[in-house]
mmCIF file of C-alpha atoms in Angstrom:
data_model
loop_
_atom_site.group_PDB
_atom_site.id
_atom_site.type_symbol
_atom_site.label_atom_id
_atom_site.label_comp_id
_atom_site.label_asym_id
_atom_site.label_seq_id
_atom_site.Cartn_x
_atom_site.Cartn_y
_atom_site.Cartn_z
ATOM 1 C CA UNK A 1 0.000 0.000 0.000
ATOM 2 C CA UNK A 2 1.318 3.452 -0.908
ATOM 3 C CA UNK A 3 2.400 5.888 1.781
ATOM 4 C CA UNK A 4 0.289 8.871 2.718
ATOM 5 C CA UNK A 5 1.175 12.416 1.723
ATOM 6 C CA UNK A 6 2.629 13.194 5.139
ATOM 7 C CA UNK A 7 4.768 10.044 5.094
ATOM 8 C CA UNK A 8 6.077 10.838 1.616
ATOM 9 C CA UNK A 9 6.915 14.438 2.549
ATOM 10 C CA UNK A 10 8.722 13.218 5.666
ATOM 11 C CA UNK A 11 10.722 10.773 3.538
ATOM 12 C CA UNK A 12 11.684 13.466 0.994
ATOM 13 C CA UNK A 13 12.745 15.869 3.756
ATOM 14 C CA UNK A 14 14.798 13.208 5.514
ATOM 15 C CA UNK A 15 16.517 12.010 2.339
ATOM 16 C CA UNK A 16 17.241 15.416 0.820
ATOM 17 C CA UNK A 17 17.522 17.530 3.992
ATOM 18 C CA UNK A 18 14.665 19.768 2.923
ATOM 19 C CA UNK A 19 11.823 21.431 4.752
ATOM 20 C CA UNK A 20 8.918 20.859 2.368
ATOM 21 C CA UNK A 21 5.418 20.983 3.814
ATOM 22 C CA UNK A 22 3.293 20.082 0.781
ATOM 23 C CA UNK A 23 3.501 17.658 -2.133
ATOM 24 C CA UNK A 24 2.858 20.554 -4.515
ATOM 25 C CA UNK A 25 6.309 21.945 -3.775
ATOM 26 C CA UNK A 26 7.885 19.039 -5.661
ATOM 27 C CA UNK A 27 6.365 20.375 -8.891
ATOM 28 C CA UNK A 28 9.559 22.328 -9.636
ATOM 29 C CA UNK A 29 11.222 19.009 -10.489
ATOM 30 C CA UNK A 30 14.325 19.715 -8.379
ATOM 31 C CA UNK A 31 13.542 17.202 -5.631
ATOM 32 C CA UNK A 32 12.555 14.525 -8.172
ATOM 33 C CA UNK A 33 15.926 14.931 -9.872
ATOM 34 C CA UNK A 34 17.856 14.708 -6.603
ATOM 35 C CA UNK A 35 15.957 11.601 -5.513
ATOM 36 C CA UNK A 36 17.220 9.951 -8.700
ATOM 37 C CA UNK A 37 20.705 11.287 -7.923
ATOM 38 C CA UNK A 38 20.548 9.553 -4.546
ATOM 39 C CA UNK A 39 20.195 6.276 -6.454
ATOM 40 C CA UNK A 40 22.697 6.741 -9.292
ATOM 41 C CA UNK A 41 24.902 9.597 -8.058
ATOM 42 C CA UNK A 42 25.649 10.840 -11.570
ATOM 43 C CA UNK A 43 23.161 13.661 -12.202
ATOM 44 C CA UNK A 44 24.606 17.122 -12.986
ATOM 45 C CA UNK A 45 23.257 18.657 -9.790
ATOM 46 C CA UNK A 46 24.776 22.042 -10.659
ATOM 47 C CA UNK A 47 22.048 22.292 -13.318
ATOM 48 C CA UNK A 48 19.241 21.431 -10.900
ATOM 49 C CA UNK A 49 17.866 24.602 -9.338
ATOM 50 C CA UNK A 50 15.863 24.520 -6.103
ATOM 51 C CA UNK A 51 15.249 28.267 -5.809
ATOM 52 C CA UNK A 52 13.095 28.378 -8.935
ATOM 53 C CA UNK A 53 10.252 30.823 -9.578
ATOM 54 C CA UNK A 54 9.168 30.340 -13.197
ATOM 55 C CA UNK A 55 8.039 27.490 -15.441
ATOM 56 C CA UNK A 56 11.018 27.823 -17.777
ATOM 57 C CA UNK A 57 13.258 27.166 -14.757
ATOM 58 C CA UNK A 58 11.186 24.116 -13.840
ATOM 59 C CA UNK A 59 11.663 22.835 -17.387
ATOM 60 C CA UNK A 60 15.451 22.875 -16.997
ATOM 61 C CA UNK A 61 15.092 20.634 -13.919
ATOM 62 C CA UNK A 62 12.837 18.229 -15.784
ATOM 63 C CA UNK A 63 15.294 18.031 -18.672
ATOM 64 C CA UNK A 64 17.920 16.780 -16.201
ATOM 65 C CA UNK A 65 15.397 14.263 -14.835
ATOM 66 C CA UNK A 66 14.399 13.106 -18.333
ATOM 67 C CA UNK A 67 18.037 12.614 -19.337
ATOM 68 C CA UNK A 68 18.543 10.488 -16.227
ATOM 69 C CA UNK A 69 15.578 8.291 -17.153
ATOM 70 C CA UNK A 70 16.928 7.879 -20.666
ATOM 71 C CA UNK A 71 20.516 7.101 -19.664
ATOM 72 C CA UNK A 72 19.442 4.530 -17.077
ATOM 73 C CA UNK A 73 16.639 3.115 -19.240
ATOM 74 C CA UNK A 74 13.884 3.890 -16.744
ATOM 75 C CA UNK A 75 10.658 2.881 -18.495
ATOM 76 C CA UNK A 76 8.402 5.640 -17.204
ATOM 77 C CA UNK A 77 6.850 8.634 -18.940
ATOM 78 C CA UNK A 78 7.329 11.835 -16.932
ATOM 79 C CA UNK A 79 4.121 13.930 -17.146
ATOM 80 C CA UNK A 80 6.152 17.144 -17.148
ATOM 81 C CA UNK A 81 3.379 19.468 -18.256
ATOM 82 C CA UNK A 82 1.057 18.347 -15.451
ATOM 83 C CA UNK A 83 3.692 18.175 -12.721
ATOM 84 C CA UNK A 84 4.866 21.730 -13.424
ATOM 85 C CA UNK A 85 1.404 23.055 -12.598
ATOM 86 C CA UNK A 86 2.211 22.104 -8.976
ATOM 87 C CA UNK A 87 -1.144 20.432 -8.369
ATOM 88 C CA UNK A 88 -1.378 17.979 -5.489
ATOM 89 C CA UNK A 89 -2.870 14.900 -7.175
ATOM 90 C CA UNK A 90 -0.501 14.759 -10.161
ATOM 91 C CA UNK A 91 2.576 15.204 -7.993
ATOM 92 C CA UNK A 92 1.298 12.743 -5.382
ATOM 93 C CA UNK A 93 0.851 10.001 -7.967
ATOM 94 C CA UNK A 94 4.304 10.575 -9.445
ATOM 95 C CA UNK A 95 5.905 10.714 -5.986
ATOM 96 C CA UNK A 96 4.215 7.432 -5.014
ATOM 97 C CA UNK A 97 5.694 5.775 -8.089
ATOM 98 C CA UNK A 98 9.115 7.346 -7.451
ATOM 99 C CA UNK A 99 9.160 6.145 -3.825
ATOM 100 C CA UNK A 100 8.526 2.566 -4.929
ATOM 101 C CA UNK A 101 11.238 2.872 -7.583
ATOM 102 C CA UNK A 102 13.648 4.231 -4.935
ATOM 103 C CA UNK A 103 12.822 1.378 -2.537
ATOM 104 C CA UNK A 104 13.794 -1.121 -5.225
ATOM 105 C CA UNK A 105 16.948 0.608 -6.465
ATOM 106 C CA UNK A 106 18.537 2.680 -3.692
ATOM 107 C CA UNK A 107 22.012 1.185 -3.054
ATOM 108 C CA UNK A 108 21.912 1.932 0.673
ATOM 109 C CA UNK A 109 24.999 4.156 0.744
ATOM 110 C CA UNK A 110 25.187 7.335 2.798
ATOM 111 C CA UNK A 111 23.867 10.192 0.657
ATOM 112 C CA UNK A 112 24.962 13.742 1.461
ATOM 113 C CA UNK A 113 22.167 15.691 -0.205
ATOM 114 C CA UNK A 114 23.385 19.139 0.828
ATOM 115 C CA UNK A 115 26.907 18.537 -0.492
ATOM 116 C CA UNK A 116 25.590 17.132 -3.763
ATOM 117 C CA UNK A 117 23.424 20.148 -4.600
ATOM 118 C CA UNK A 118 25.900 22.712 -3.230
ATOM 119 C CA UNK A 119 25.567 25.335 -0.526
ATOM 120 C CA UNK A 120 24.635 28.003 -3.088
ATOM 121 C CA UNK A 121 21.711 25.906 -4.344
ATOM 122 C CA UNK A 122 19.602 25.661 -1.210
ATOM 123 C CA UNK A 123 15.831 25.898 -1.795
ATOM 124 C CA UNK A 124 13.918 29.059 -1.089
ATOM 125 C CA UNK A 125 11.899 29.345 2.099
ATOM 126 C CA UNK A 126 8.811 27.142 2.121
ATOM 127 C CA UNK A 127 5.490 28.723 1.132
ATOM 128 C CA UNK A 128 7.186 31.827 -0.257
ATOM 129 C CA UNK A 129 5.101 33.287 -3.035
ATOM 130 C CA UNK A 130 6.719 32.980 -6.437
ATOM 131 C CA UNK A 131 4.554 35.691 -7.964
ATOM 132 C CA UNK A 132 5.191 38.634 -5.653
ATOM 133 C CA UNK A 133 7.200 41.319 -7.445
ATOM 134 C CA UNK A 134 10.162 42.779 -5.651
ATOM 135 C CA UNK A 135 9.825 46.483 -4.972
ATOM 136 C CA UNK A 136 12.618 48.725 -3.764
ATOM 137 C CA UNK A 137 11.460 51.660 -1.635
ATOM 138 C CA UNK A 138 13.003 55.077 -2.259
ATOM 139 C CA UNK A 139 13.562 57.005 0.963
ATOM 140 C CA UNK A 140 15.230 60.106 -0.434
ATOM 141 C CA UNK A 141 16.089 61.979 -3.600
ATOM 142 C CA UNK A 142 19.358 60.109 -3.896
ATOM 143 C CA UNK A 143 17.379 56.877 -4.161
ATOM 144 C CA UNK A 144 15.180 58.413 -6.845
ATOM 145 C CA UNK A 145 18.245 59.518 -8.795
ATOM 146 C CA UNK A 146 19.718 56.011 -8.568
ATOM 147 C CA UNK A 147 16.423 54.566 -9.762
ATOM 148 C CA UNK A 148 16.342 56.948 -12.743
ATOM 149 C CA UNK A 149 19.952 56.142 -13.521
ATOM 150 C CA UNK A 150 19.133 52.444 -13.451
ATOM 151 C CA UNK A 151 16.244 52.943 -15.888
ATOM 152 C CA UNK A 152 18.483 54.913 -18.258
ATOM 153 C CA UNK A 153 21.128 52.194 -18.110
ATOM 154 C CA UNK A 154 18.527 49.522 -18.774
ATOM 155 C CA UNK A 155 17.242 51.551 -21.727
ATOM 156 C CA UNK A 156 20.713 51.853 -23.210
ATOM 157 C CA UNK A 157 21.236 48.120 -22.773
ATOM 158 C CA UNK A 158 17.991 47.323 -24.594
ATOM 159 C CA UNK A 159 19.206 49.337 -27.597
ATOM 160 C CA UNK A 160 22.248 47.079 -27.868
ATOM 161 C CA UNK A 161 20.056 44.003 -28.162
ATOM 162 C CA UNK A 162 18.686 41.295 -25.835
ATOM 163 C CA UNK A 163 20.775 40.356 -22.837
ATOM 164 C CA UNK A 164 22.172 36.801 -22.540
ATOM 165 C CA UNK A 165 19.668 36.057 -19.769
ATOM 166 C CA UNK A 166 16.790 37.176 -21.987
ATOM 167 C CA UNK A 167 18.018 34.912 -24.787
ATOM 168 C CA UNK A 168 18.165 31.963 -22.381
ATOM 169 C CA UNK A 169 14.606 32.680 -21.253
ATOM 170 C CA UNK A 170 13.348 32.790 -24.851
ATOM 171 C CA UNK A 171 15.085 29.503 -25.652
ATOM 172 C CA UNK A 172 13.643 27.802 -22.573
ATOM 173 C CA UNK A 173 10.174 29.142 -23.348
ATOM 174 C CA UNK A 174 10.511 27.697 -26.845
ATOM 175 C CA UNK A 175 11.544 24.341 -25.378
ATOM 176 C CA UNK A 176 8.582 24.484 -22.995
ATOM 177 C CA UNK A 177 6.210 24.995 -25.912
ATOM 178 C CA UNK A 178 7.811 22.062 -27.737
ATOM 179 C CA UNK A 179 7.342 19.908 -24.627
ATOM 180 C CA UNK A 180 3.682 20.880 -24.486
ATOM 181 C CA UNK A 181 3.240 20.017 -28.159
ATOM 182 C CA UNK A 182 4.850 16.638 -27.528
ATOM 183 C CA UNK A 183 2.588 15.987 -24.543
ATOM 184 C CA UNK A 184 -0.494 16.891 -26.605
ATOM 185 C CA UNK A 185 0.595 14.445 -29.317
ATOM 186 C CA UNK A 186 1.188 11.693 -26.758
ATOM 187 C CA UNK A 187 -2.220 12.279 -25.199
ATOM 188 C CA UNK A 188 -3.839 12.076 -28.634
ATOM 189 C CA UNK A 189 -2.023 8.806 -29.335
ATOM 190 C CA UNK A 190 -3.051 7.503 -25.894
ATOM 191 C CA UNK A 191 -6.706 8.297 -26.562
ATOM 192 C CA UNK A 192 -6.491 6.552 -29.955
ATOM 193 C CA UNK A 193 -5.185 3.304 -28.482
ATOM 194 C CA UNK A 194 -7.549 3.520 -25.533
ATOM 195 C CA UNK A 195 -10.404 3.646 -28.028
ATOM 196 C CA UNK A 196 -9.069 0.504 -29.703
ATOM 197 C CA UNK A 197 -8.875 -1.315 -26.366
ATOM 198 C CA UNK A 198 -12.397 -0.210 -25.544
ATOM 199 C CA UNK A 199 -13.631 -1.645 -28.858
ATOM 200 C CA UNK A 200 -11.970 -4.965 -28.027
ATOM 201 C CA UNK A 201 -13.597 -4.935 -24.574
ATOM 202 C CA UNK A 202 -17.032 -4.332 -26.108
ATOM 203 C CA UNK A 203 -16.546 -7.185 -28.587
ATOM 204 C CA UNK A 204 -15.682 -9.518 -25.702
ATOM 205 C CA UNK A 205 -18.770 -8.440 -23.756
ATOM 206 C CA UNK A 206 -20.977 -8.991 -26.801
ATOM 207 C CA UNK A 207 -19.499 -12.452 -27.307
ATOM 208 C CA UNK A 208 -20.108 -13.339 -23.648
ATOM 209 C CA UNK A 209 -23.713 -12.147 -23.878
ATOM 210 C CA UNK A 210 -24.253 -14.110 -27.087
ATOM 211 C CA UNK A 211 -22.562 -17.241 -25.814
ATOM 212 C CA UNK A 212 -22.116 -17.433 -22.008
ATOM 213 C CA UNK A 213 -20.124 -20.646 -22.330
ATOM 214 C CA UNK A 214 -17.339 -18.707 -24.056
ATOM 215 C CA UNK A 215 -16.436 -17.223 -20.668
ATOM 216 C CA UNK A 216 -14.324 -20.333 -20.123
ATOM 217 C CA UNK A 217 -12.394 -19.782 -23.345
ATOM 218 C CA UNK A 218 -8.643 -19.624 -22.577
ATOM 219 C CA UNK A 219 -8.176 -17.065 -25.350
ATOM 220 C CA UNK A 220 -10.808 -14.709 -23.940
ATOM 221 C CA UNK A 221 -9.357 -15.078 -20.465
ATOM 222 C CA UNK A 222 -5.898 -14.153 -21.740
ATOM 223 C CA UNK A 223 -7.264 -11.139 -23.617
ATOM 224 C CA UNK A 224 -9.129 -9.955 -20.509
ATOM 225 C CA UNK A 225 -5.989 -10.399 -18.402
ATOM 226 C CA UNK A 226 -4.118 -8.089 -20.783
ATOM 227 C CA UNK A 227 -6.941 -5.538 -20.853
ATOM 228 C CA UNK A 228 -7.235 -5.269 -17.091
ATOM 229 C CA UNK A 229 -3.586 -5.546 -16.070
ATOM 230 C CA UNK A 230 -1.988 -2.497 -14.394
ATOM 231 C CA UNK A 231 1.519 -1.108 -14.252
ATOM 232 C CA UNK A 232 3.545 -1.741 -11.125
ATOM 233 C CA UNK A 233 3.163 1.220 -8.797
ATOM 234 C CA UNK A 234 -0.233 2.190 -10.238
ATOM 235 C CA UNK A 235 -2.840 2.735 -7.559
ATOM 236 C CA UNK A 236 -6.551 2.864 -8.320
ATOM 237 C CA UNK A 237 -8.007 5.836 -6.386
ATOM 238 C CA UNK A 238 -10.198 4.778 -3.478
ATOM 239 C CA UNK A 239 -13.765 5.963 -3.124
ATOM 240 C CA UNK A 240 -13.872 9.529 -1.946
ATOM 241 C CA UNK A 241 -10.479 10.330 -3.472
ATOM 242 C CA UNK A 242 -12.077 13.135 -5.461
ATOM 243 C CA UNK A 243 -12.938 14.857 -2.203
ATOM 244 C CA UNK A 244 -9.307 14.763 -1.154
ATOM 245 C CA UNK A 245 -8.201 16.275 -4.433
ATOM 246 C CA UNK A 246 -10.160 19.428 -3.666
ATOM 247 C CA UNK A 247 -8.602 19.802 -0.244
ATOM 248 C CA UNK A 248 -6.111 22.258 -1.695
ATOM 249 C CA UNK A 249 -7.896 23.571 -4.826
ATOM 250 C CA UNK A 250 -5.572 25.111 -7.394
ATOM 251 C CA UNK A 251 -2.994 25.622 -4.650
ATOM 252 C CA UNK A 252 0.630 26.210 -5.445
ATOM 253 C CA UNK A 253 3.447 27.125 -3.150
#
């Protein structure tokens, strides 16, 4: 049976020396990447950023995670587009799977999480809003003059062309859009094959209604076993799970 949210958060905090309070906080992808690093020890942790504020920064973390899955042949699709929305249910399901994967593959060595991510890469304070703009108060005329000077400097810089940081942001935003396009294509393909499986299921039901004795057919039993099999780590939501999903509606950290 899968652990509860509180148990999973306690495990993440203990393993990675973090102070997370909600599953939604894992939506940045940083903790997911470091959990995989605790198993393999070969992720480029300097590229994993915990103090992230924007989706394009989350995407960079998920690219590190995706490369890890590819290099170690981990047969699992990462629902990047959904996880980055920092919703509880999507991140809970992925974390449940990841915990089971960790239980099977963790080598048992001592893992120094703080040293691996670096002292300069500590996460931001929990529950800090990522959307609050930073304002600098001006207490005197000197401050106003410095502010005007800063605006003039920024204006001159914009005339010389986009800054390197701006170029990086544009590139990451482009990659994010490509990821979303890929996800949309995968979902369309999923729906197509689901429709095929549903057609097969209906044909079996019609055959059973037409000829009840065919229920003992070895072929039909094998087909039904394939149709209703589940992936390891998949957990069918219990009754009332929908109520739990709304416990933190549209909440992000």
